[in-house]
Coordinates of C-alpha atoms in Angstrom, one line a residue:
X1 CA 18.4 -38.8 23.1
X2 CA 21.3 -38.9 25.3
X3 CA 23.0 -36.6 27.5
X4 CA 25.3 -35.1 24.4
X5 CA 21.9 -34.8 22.4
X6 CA 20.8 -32.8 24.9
X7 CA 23.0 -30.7 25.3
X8 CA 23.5 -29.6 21.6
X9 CA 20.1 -29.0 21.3
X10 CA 20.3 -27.0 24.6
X11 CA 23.4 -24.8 23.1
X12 CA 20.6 -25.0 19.7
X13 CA 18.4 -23.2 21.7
X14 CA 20.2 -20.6 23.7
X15 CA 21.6 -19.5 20.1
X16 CA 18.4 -19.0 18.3
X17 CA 17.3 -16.6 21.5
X18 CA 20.3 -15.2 21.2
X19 CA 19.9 -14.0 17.9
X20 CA 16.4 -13.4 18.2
X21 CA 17.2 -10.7 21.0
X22 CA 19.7 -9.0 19.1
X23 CA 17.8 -8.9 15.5
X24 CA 14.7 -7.5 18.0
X25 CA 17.4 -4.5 19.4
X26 CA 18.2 -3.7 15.7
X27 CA 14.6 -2.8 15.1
X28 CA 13.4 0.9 15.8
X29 CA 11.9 1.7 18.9
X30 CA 8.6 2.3 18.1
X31 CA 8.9 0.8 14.2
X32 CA 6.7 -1.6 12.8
X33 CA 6.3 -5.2 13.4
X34 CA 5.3 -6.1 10.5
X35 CA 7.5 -5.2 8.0
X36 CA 11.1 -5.2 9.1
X37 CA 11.4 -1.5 8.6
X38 CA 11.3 -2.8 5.0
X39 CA 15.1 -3.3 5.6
X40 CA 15.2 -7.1 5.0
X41 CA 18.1 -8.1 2.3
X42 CA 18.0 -11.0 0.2
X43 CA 19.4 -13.6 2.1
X44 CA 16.8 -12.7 4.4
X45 CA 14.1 -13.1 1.7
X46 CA 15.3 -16.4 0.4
X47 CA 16.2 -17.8 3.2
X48 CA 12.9 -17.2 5.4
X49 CA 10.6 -18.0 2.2
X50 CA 12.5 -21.4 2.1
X51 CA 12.4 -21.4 5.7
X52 CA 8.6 -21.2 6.0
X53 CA 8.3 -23.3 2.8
X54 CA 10.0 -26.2 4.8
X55 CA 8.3 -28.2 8.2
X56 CA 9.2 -32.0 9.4
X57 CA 6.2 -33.4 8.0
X58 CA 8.3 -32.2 4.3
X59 CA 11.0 -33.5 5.3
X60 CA 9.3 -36.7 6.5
X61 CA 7.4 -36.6 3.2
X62 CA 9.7 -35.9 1.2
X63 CA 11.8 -38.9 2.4
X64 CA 8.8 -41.3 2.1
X65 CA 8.4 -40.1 -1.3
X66 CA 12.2 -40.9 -2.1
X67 CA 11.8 -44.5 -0.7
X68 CA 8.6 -45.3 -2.3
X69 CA 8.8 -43.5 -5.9
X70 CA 12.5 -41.5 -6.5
X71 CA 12.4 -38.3 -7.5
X72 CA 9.4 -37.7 -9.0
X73 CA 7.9 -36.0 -6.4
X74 CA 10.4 -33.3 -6.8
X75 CA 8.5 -32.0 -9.2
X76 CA 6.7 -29.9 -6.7
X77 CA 10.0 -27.8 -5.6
X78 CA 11.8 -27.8 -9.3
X79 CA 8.5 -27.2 -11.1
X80 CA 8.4 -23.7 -8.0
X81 CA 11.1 -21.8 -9.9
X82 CA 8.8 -20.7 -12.9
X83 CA 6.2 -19.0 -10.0
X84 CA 8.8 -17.5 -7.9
X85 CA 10.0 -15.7 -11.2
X86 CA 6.3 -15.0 -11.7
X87 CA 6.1 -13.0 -8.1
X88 CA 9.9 -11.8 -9.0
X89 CA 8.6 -9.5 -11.9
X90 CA 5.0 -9.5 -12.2
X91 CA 3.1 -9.7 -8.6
X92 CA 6.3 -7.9 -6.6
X93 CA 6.8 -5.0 -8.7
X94 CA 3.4 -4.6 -8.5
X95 CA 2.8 -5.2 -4.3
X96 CA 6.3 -3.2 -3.9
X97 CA 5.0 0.0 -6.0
X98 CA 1.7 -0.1 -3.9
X99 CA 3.4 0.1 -0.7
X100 CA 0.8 -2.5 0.8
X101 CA 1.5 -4.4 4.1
X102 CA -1.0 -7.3 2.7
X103 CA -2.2 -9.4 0.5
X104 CA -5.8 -8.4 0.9
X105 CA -4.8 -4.9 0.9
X106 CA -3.3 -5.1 -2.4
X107 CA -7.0 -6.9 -3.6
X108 CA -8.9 -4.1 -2.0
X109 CA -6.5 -1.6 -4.0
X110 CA -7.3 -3.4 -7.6
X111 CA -11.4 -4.7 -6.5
X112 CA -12.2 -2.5 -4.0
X113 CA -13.2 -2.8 0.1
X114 CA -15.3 -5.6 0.0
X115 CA -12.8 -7.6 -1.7
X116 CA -10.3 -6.6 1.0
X117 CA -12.1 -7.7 3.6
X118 CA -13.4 -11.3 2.1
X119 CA -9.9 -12.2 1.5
X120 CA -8.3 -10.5 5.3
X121 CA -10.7 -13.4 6.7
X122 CA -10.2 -16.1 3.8
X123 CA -6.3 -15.5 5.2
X124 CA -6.7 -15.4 8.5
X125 CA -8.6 -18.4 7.9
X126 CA -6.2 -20.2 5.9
X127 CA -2.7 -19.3 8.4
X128 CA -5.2 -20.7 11.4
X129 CA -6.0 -23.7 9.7
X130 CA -2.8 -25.0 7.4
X131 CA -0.1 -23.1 8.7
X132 CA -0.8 -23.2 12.4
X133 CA -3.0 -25.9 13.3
X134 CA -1.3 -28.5 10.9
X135 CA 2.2 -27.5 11.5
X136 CA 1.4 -27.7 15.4
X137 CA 0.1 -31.5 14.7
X138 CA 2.6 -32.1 12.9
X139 CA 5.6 -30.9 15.2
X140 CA 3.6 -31.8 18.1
X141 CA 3.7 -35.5 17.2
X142 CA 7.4 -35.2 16.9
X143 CA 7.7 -33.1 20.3
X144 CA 5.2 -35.8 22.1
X145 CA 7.5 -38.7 20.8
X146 CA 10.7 -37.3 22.6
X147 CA 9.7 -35.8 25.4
X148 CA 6.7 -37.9 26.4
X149 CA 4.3 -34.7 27.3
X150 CA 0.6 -34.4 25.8
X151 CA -0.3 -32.8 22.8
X152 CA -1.1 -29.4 24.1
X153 CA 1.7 -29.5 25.7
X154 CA 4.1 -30.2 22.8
X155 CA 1.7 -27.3 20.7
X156 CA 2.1 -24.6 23.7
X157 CA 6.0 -25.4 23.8
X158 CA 6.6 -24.7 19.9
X159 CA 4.5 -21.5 20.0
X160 CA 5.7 -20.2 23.2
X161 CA 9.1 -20.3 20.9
X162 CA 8.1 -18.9 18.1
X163 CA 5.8 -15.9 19.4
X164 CA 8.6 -14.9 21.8
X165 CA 10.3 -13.9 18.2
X166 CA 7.4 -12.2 16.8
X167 CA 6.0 -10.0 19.4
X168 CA 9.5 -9.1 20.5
X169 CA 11.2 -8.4 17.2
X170 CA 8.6 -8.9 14.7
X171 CA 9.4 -10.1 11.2
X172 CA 13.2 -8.7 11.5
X173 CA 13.7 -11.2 14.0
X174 CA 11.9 -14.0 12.2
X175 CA 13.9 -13.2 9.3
X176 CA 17.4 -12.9 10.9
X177 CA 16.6 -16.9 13.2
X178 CA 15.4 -18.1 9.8
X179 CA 19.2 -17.5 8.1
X180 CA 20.6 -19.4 11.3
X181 CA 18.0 -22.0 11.1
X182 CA 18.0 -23.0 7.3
X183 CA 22.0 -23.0 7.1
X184 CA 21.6 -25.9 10.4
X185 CA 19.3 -27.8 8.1
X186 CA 21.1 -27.2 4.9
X187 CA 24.5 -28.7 7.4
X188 CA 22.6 -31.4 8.7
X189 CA 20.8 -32.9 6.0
X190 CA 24.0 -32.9 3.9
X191 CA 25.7 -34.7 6.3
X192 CA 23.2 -37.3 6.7
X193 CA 23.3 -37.9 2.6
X194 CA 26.7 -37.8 2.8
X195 CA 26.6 -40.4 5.3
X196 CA 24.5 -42.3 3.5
X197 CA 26.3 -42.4 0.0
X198 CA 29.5 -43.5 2.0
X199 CA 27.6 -46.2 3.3
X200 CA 25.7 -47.4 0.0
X201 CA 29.1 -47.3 -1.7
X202 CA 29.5 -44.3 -3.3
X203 CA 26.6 -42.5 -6.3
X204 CA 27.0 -45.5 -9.3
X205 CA 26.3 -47.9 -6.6
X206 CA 23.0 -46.4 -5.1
X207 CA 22.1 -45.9 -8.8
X208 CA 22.5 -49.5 -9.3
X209 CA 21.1 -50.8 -6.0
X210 CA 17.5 -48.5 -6.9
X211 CA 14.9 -49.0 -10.0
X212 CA 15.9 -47.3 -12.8
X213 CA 12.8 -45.2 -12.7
X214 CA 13.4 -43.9 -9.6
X215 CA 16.0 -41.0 -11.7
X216 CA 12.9 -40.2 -13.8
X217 CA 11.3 -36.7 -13.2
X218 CA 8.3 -37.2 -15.5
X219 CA 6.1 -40.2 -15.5
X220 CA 3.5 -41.7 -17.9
X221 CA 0.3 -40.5 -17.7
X222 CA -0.8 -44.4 -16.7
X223 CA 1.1 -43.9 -13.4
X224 CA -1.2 -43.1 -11.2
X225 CA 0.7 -41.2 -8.3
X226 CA 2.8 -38.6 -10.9
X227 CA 1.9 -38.2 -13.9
X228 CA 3.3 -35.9 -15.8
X229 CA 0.0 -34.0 -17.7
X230 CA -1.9 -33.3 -14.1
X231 CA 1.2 -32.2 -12.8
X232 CA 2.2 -29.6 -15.6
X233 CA -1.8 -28.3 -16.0
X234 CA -2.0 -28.8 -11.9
X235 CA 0.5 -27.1 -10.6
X236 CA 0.7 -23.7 -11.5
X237 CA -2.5 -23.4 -9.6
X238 CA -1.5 -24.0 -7.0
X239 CA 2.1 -22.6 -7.7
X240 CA 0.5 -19.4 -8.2
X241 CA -1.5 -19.3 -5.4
X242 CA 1.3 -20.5 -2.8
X243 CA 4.2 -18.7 -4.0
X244 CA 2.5 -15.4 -5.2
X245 CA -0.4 -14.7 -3.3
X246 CA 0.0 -16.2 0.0
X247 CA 0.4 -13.7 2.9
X248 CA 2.6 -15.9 5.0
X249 CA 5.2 -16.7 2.0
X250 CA 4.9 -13.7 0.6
X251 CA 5.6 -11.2 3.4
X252 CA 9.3 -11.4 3.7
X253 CA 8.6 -9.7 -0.1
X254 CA 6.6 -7.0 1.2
X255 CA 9.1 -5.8 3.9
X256 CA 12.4 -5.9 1.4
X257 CA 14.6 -3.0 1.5
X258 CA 14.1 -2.5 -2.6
X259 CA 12.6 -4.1 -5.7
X260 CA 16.6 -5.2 -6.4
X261 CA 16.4 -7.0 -2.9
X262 CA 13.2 -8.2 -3.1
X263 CA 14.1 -10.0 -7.3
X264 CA 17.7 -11.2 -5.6
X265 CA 15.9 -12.8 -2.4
X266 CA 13.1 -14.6 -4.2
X267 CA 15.8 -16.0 -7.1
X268 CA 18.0 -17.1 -4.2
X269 CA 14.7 -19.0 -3.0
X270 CA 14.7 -20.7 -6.5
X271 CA 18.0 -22.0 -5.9
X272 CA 17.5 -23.6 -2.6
X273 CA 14.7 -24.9 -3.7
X274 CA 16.9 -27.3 -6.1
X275 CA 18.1 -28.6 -2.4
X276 CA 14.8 -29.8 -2.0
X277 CA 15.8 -33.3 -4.0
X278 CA 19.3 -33.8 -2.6
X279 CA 18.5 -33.4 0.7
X280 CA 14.6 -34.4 1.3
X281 CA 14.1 -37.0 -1.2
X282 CA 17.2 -38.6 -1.6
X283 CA 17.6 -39.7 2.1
X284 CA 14.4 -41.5 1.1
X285 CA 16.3 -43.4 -1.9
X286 CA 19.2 -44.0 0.3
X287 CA 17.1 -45.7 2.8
X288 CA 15.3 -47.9 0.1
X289 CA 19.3 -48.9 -0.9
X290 CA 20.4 -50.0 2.6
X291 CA 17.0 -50.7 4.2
X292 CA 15.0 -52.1 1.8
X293 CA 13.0 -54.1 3.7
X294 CA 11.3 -51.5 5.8
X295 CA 7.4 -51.6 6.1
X296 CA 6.5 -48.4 6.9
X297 CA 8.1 -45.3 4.5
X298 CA 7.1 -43.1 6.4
X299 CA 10.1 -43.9 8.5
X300 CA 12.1 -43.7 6.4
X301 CA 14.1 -40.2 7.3
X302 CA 14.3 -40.8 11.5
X303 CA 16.2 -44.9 10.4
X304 CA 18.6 -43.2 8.1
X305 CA 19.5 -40.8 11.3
X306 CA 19.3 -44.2 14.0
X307 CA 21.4 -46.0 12.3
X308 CA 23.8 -43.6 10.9
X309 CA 24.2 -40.6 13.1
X310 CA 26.2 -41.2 16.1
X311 CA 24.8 -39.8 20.1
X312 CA 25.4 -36.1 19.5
X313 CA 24.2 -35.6 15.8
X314 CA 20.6 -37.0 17.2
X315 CA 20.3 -34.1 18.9
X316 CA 21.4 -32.0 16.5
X317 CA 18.7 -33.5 14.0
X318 CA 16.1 -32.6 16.4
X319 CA 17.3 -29.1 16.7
X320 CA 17.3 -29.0 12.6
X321 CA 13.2 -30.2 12.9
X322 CA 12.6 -27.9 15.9
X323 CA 14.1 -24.8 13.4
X324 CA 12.1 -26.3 10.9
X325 CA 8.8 -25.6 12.8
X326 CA 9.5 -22.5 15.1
X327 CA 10.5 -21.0 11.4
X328 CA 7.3 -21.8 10.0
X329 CA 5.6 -20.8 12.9
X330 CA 6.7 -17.6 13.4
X331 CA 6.3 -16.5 9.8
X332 CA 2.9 -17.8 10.3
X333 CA 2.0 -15.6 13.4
X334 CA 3.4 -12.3 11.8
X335 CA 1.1 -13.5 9.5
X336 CA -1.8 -13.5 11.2
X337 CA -1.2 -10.4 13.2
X338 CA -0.2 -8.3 9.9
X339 CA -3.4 -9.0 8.1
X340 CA -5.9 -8.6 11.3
X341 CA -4.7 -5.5 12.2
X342 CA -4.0 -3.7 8.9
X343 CA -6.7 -5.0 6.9
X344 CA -9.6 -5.0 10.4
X345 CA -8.3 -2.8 12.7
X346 CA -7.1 -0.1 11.2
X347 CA -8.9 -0.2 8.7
X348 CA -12.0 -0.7 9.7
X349 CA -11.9 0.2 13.1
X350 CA -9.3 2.4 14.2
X351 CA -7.8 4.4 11.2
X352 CA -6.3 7.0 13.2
X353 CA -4.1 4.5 15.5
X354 CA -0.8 5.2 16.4
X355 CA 2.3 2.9 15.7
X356 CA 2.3 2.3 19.5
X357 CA -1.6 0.8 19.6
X358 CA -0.7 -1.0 16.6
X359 CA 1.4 -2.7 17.6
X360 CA 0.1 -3.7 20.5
X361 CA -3.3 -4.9 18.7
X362 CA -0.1 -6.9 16.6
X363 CA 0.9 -8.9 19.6
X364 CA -2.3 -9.0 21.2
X365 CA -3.7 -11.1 17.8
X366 CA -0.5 -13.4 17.7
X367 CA -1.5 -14.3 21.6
X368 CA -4.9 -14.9 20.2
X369 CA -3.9 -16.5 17.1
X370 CA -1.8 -18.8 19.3
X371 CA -4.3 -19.7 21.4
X372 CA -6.9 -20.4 18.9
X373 CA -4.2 -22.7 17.1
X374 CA -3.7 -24.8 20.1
X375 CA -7.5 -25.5 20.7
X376 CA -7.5 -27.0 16.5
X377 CA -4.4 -28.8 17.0
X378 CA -6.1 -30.9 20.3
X379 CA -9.3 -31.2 18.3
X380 CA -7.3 -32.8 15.4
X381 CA -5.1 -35.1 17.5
X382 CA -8.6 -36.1 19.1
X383 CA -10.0 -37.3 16.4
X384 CA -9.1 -40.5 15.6
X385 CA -9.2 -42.9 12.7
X386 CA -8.1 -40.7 9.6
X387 CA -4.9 -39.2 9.2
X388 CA -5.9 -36.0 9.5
X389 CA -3.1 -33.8 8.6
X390 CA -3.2 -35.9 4.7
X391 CA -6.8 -34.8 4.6
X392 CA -6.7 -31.3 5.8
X393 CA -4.0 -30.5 2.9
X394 CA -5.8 -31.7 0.1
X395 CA -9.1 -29.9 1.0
X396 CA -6.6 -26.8 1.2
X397 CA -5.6 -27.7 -2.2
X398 CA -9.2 -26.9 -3.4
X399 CA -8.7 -23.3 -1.9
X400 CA -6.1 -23.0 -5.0
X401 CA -8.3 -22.1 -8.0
X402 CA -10.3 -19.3 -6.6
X403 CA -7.1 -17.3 -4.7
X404 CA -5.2 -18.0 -8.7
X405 CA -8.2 -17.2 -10.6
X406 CA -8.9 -13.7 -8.7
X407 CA -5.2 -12.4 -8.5
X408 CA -4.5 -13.6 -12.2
X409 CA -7.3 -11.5 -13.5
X410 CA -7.0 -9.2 -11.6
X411 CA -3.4 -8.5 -12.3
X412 CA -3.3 -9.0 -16.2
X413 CA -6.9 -8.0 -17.0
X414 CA -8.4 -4.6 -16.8
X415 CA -12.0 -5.6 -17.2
X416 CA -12.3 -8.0 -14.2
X417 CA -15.0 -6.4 -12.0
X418 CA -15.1 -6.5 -7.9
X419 CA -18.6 -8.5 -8.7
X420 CA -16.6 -11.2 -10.3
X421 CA -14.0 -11.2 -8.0
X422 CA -16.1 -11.2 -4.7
X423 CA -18.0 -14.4 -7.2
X424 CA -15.0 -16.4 -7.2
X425 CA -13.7 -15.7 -3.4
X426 CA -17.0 -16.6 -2.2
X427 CA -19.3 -18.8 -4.6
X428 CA -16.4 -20.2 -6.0
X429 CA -14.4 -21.2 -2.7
X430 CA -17.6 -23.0 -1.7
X431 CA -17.8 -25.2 -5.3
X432 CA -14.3 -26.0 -4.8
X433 CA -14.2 -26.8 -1.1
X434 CA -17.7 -29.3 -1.4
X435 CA -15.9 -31.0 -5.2
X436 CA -13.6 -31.4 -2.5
X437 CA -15.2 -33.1 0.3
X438 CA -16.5 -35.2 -2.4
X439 CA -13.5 -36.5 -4.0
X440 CA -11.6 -37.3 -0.8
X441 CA -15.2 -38.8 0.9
X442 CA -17.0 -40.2 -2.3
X443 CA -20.7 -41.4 -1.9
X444 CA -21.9 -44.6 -3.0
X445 CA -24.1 -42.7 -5.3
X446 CA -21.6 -40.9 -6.8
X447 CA -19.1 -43.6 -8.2
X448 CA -17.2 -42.6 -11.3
X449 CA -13.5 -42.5 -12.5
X450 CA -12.1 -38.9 -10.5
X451 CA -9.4 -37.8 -12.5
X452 CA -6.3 -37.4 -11.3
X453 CA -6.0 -34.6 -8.1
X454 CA -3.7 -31.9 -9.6
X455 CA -5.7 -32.1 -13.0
X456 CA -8.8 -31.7 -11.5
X457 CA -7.5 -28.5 -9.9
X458 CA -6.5 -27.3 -12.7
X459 CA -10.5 -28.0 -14.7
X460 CA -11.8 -25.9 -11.4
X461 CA -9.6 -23.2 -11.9
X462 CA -10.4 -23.4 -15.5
X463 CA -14.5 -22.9 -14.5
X464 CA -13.2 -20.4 -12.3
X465 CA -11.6 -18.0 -14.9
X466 CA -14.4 -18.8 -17.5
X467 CA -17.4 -17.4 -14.8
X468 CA -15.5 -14.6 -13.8
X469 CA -14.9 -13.6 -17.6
X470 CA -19.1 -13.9 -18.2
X471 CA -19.9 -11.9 -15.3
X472 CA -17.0 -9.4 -15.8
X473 CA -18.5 -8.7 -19.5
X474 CA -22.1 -8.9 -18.4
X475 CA -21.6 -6.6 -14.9
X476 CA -23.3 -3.5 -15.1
X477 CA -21.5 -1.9 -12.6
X478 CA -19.3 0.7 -14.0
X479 CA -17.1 1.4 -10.9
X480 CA -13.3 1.0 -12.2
X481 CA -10.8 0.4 -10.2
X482 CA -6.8 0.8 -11.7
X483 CA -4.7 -1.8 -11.6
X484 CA -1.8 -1.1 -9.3
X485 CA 1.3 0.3 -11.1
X486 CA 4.4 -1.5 -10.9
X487 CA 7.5 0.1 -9.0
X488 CA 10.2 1.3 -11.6
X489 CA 13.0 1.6 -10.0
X490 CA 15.5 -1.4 -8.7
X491 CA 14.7 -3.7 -11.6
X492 CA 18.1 -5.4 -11.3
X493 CA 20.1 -6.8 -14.1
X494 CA 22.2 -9.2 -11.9
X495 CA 18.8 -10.5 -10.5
X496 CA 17.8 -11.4 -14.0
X497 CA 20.8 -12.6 -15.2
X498 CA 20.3 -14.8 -12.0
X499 CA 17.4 -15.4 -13.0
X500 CA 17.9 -16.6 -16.6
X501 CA 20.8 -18.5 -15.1
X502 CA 18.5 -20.5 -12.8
X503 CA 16.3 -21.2 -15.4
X504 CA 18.8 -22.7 -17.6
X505 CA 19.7 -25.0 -14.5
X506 CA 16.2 -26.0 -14.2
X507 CA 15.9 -27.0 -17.4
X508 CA 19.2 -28.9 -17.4
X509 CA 18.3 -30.8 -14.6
X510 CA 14.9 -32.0 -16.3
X511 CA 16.4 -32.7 -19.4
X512 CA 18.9 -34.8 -17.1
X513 CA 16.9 -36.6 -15.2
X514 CA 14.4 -37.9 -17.8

């Protein structure tokens, strides 16, 4: 970093404020926090669902992936598209027409209380864990690295950021930074690939200078890393569960100004996520082309910006990861507060609150929530020997099956019982989390062939669905609760002609690239 880096990442800075204070003086006085007035647009929508979608550790990732193995593992944002139509016209019609501020709210709507309040914990659970905690590591390595502070230090600087947005403004200011911050990544990382294709000579000569392989989107099922039956059973488990029934990706939904917005936002998410490849992944395969000999992948993205970006656009890179975290951050914390105080406090506590004590409960839990995040992300960085943050996200990816099984059911089938539900949540979590722990920590007495990680999600979820069925036919309990009606009016014919138009891409591009 020299003095130009810093600063454009001091000029960075002063405009994400400034547009953080002004989205924050466009909210009500005395409006809600949580859901933008439900006034957000679709650029909004997309933008801050891609936003939060999107953390340095993905773009790190992603470029390690490029280097070591092409494009394959852009599976995981092409294969998205299908599930962000599936909250497009089946979950958000349905979450819109209920006029729910959560997730668990929703649940406790179709199952009943004590589904609402297993899964307000299971989520405040999960956005402590994965979204705070592991984003904090993550960013706080990078933060450590340039500014040579301690970890705590790094983790108090990004949240200081991001919570200034959400207790001031909320999730209208979260939303309104997130626009400014993805179009500085989408600018960035562009210019970085196109950087890098002038240097490799141009597209037929990075194409020749790679394996061929590497242009493949679907591997053999002998490939051990992609192959291309896990990942078609394996993800829409956990497709389903991240794109449609996540609070924190989610949410931006939940506050749009109508169905129309909310079915234009999410199919402008689908498109960006096609951005995913070109500018994640391929830095990766453009760094295998010039730099082949590096050792360590993982490095990968930060050589492609040493030795290609000039003093100036360094800076500007670590603006683009900064945005990167303070926008999954701060979708994270509104989050958090959302589901503790609708789904606890008011709920449970305080029914009768005014907006006024609401919100102040709201910032009070993202101080909390902050503070609690910290404390995980020095514990992980004090642990050493295992890379942690690897590990933490594929015991998360056990958490899939349940989450999928219940909202599934519970969404297309009347005779799924709370019992059932409250089985799976519960019971269930606990079957997936210890298969887990015992797939990523085998014991000696336990040594067969595991098969592969995103098809073995998929046989849980599988279990999952079966037990619920069995105790759903056998329950004795007669208490019925209605599925939620979907809202009628704002279906949008642009949106799914957008929508059919996307898929059409998607498809192309498969059928291209295999």
């Amino acid at each position: 970093m020299q003095g130009l880096d810093w600063l454009i990442l001091g000029i960075y800075f002063a405009v994400l404020i400034a547009i953080g204070i002004w989205a924050s003086s466009k909210r009500k006085k005395g409006g809600s926090l949580f859901l933008a007035e439900h006034s957000l647009r679709w650029h909004h929508i997309g933008f801050s669902m891609w936003g939060t979608n999107v953390g340095p550790s993905m773009l790190i990732a992603s470029a390690s992936a490029g280097f070591t193995t092409g494009i394959v593992s852009g599976n995981y944002a092409w294969y998205a598209f299908v599930f962000i139509a599936l909250l497009a016209f089946v979950f958000a019609p349905r979450y819109l027409g209920a006029k729910v501020h959560t997730l668990p709210e929703f649940m406790g709507l179709r199952f009943g209380q004590s589904t609402r309040n297993i899964l307000a914990w299971y989520t405040i659970v999960t956005i402590i864990i994965s979204w705070l905690a592991l984003t904090l590591f993550a960013g706080g390595i990078l933060i450590r690295q340039v500014f040579d502070i301690p970890m705590w230090m790094s983790a108090l600087v990004l949240l200081l950021i991001s919570a200034f947005f959400t207790m001031l403004g909320g999730l209208k200011a979260v939303a309104y930074t997130n626009v400014y911050q993805m179009i500085l990544l989408i600018v960035v990382s562009l210019v970085l690939v196109i950087v890098g294709l002038d240097k490799v000579g141009g597209i037929q000569a990075l194409v020749d200078k790679v394996p061929s392989d590497y242009w493949v989107m679907f591997k053999p099922n002998s490939d051990e890393a992609f192959p291309w039956l896990p990942i078609v059973l394996g993800y829409p488990v956990m497709g389903v569960w991240f794109w449609c029934t996540d609070q924190s990706m989610v949410q931006p939904v939940l506050a749009a100004k109508d169905l129309r917005e909310g079915q234009l936002g999410t199919n402008f998410t689908g498109w960006l996520k096609i951005l995913d490849v070109a500018l994640y992944i391929l830095p990766g395969i453009l760094c295998f082309a010039l730099f082949p000999t590096l050792e360590n992948p993982d490095e990968a993205y930060l050589t492609m910006v040493e030795n290609l970006f000039p003093v100036g656009m360094v800076g500007l890179v670590f603006a683009v990861l900064t945005a990167c975290l303070v926008s999954t951050i701060g979708s994270a914390l509104n989050a958090l507060s959302t589901v503790f105080t609708m789904d606890i406090y008011v709920k449970r506590f305080n029914p009768e609150a005014s907006q006024r004590r609401i919100n102040i409960v709201g910032r009070t839990v993202t101080v909390v929530g902050a503070a609690l995040a910290i404390i995980l992300t020095v514990a992980i960085d004090s642990i050493k020997g295992l890379n942690l943050f690897n590990v933490f996200q594929s015991v998360l990816g056990f958490i899939a099956p349940p989450m999928s099984a219940v909202f599934v059911l519970g969404i297309f089938w009347k005779r799924a019982t709370t019992r059932a539900a409250n089985f799976a949540l519960t019971i269930g979590t606990a079957f997936c989390l210890i298969v887990g722990v015992l797939y990523l920590w085998p014991p000696e007495w336990l040594s067969f062939p595991w098969p592969h990680f995103m098809l073995l999600s998929f046989e849980l979820f599988v279990i999952l669905v079966v037990a619920m069925a069995i105790i759903s036919l056998t329950d004795s309990d007669d208490t019925q609760y209605e599925i939620p009606a979907p809202v009628r009016e704002g279906w949008s014919k642009l949106a799914t002609t957008l929508w059919i138009a996307l898929a059409v891409v998607m498809i192309s591009l498969y059928v291209f690239f295999n």
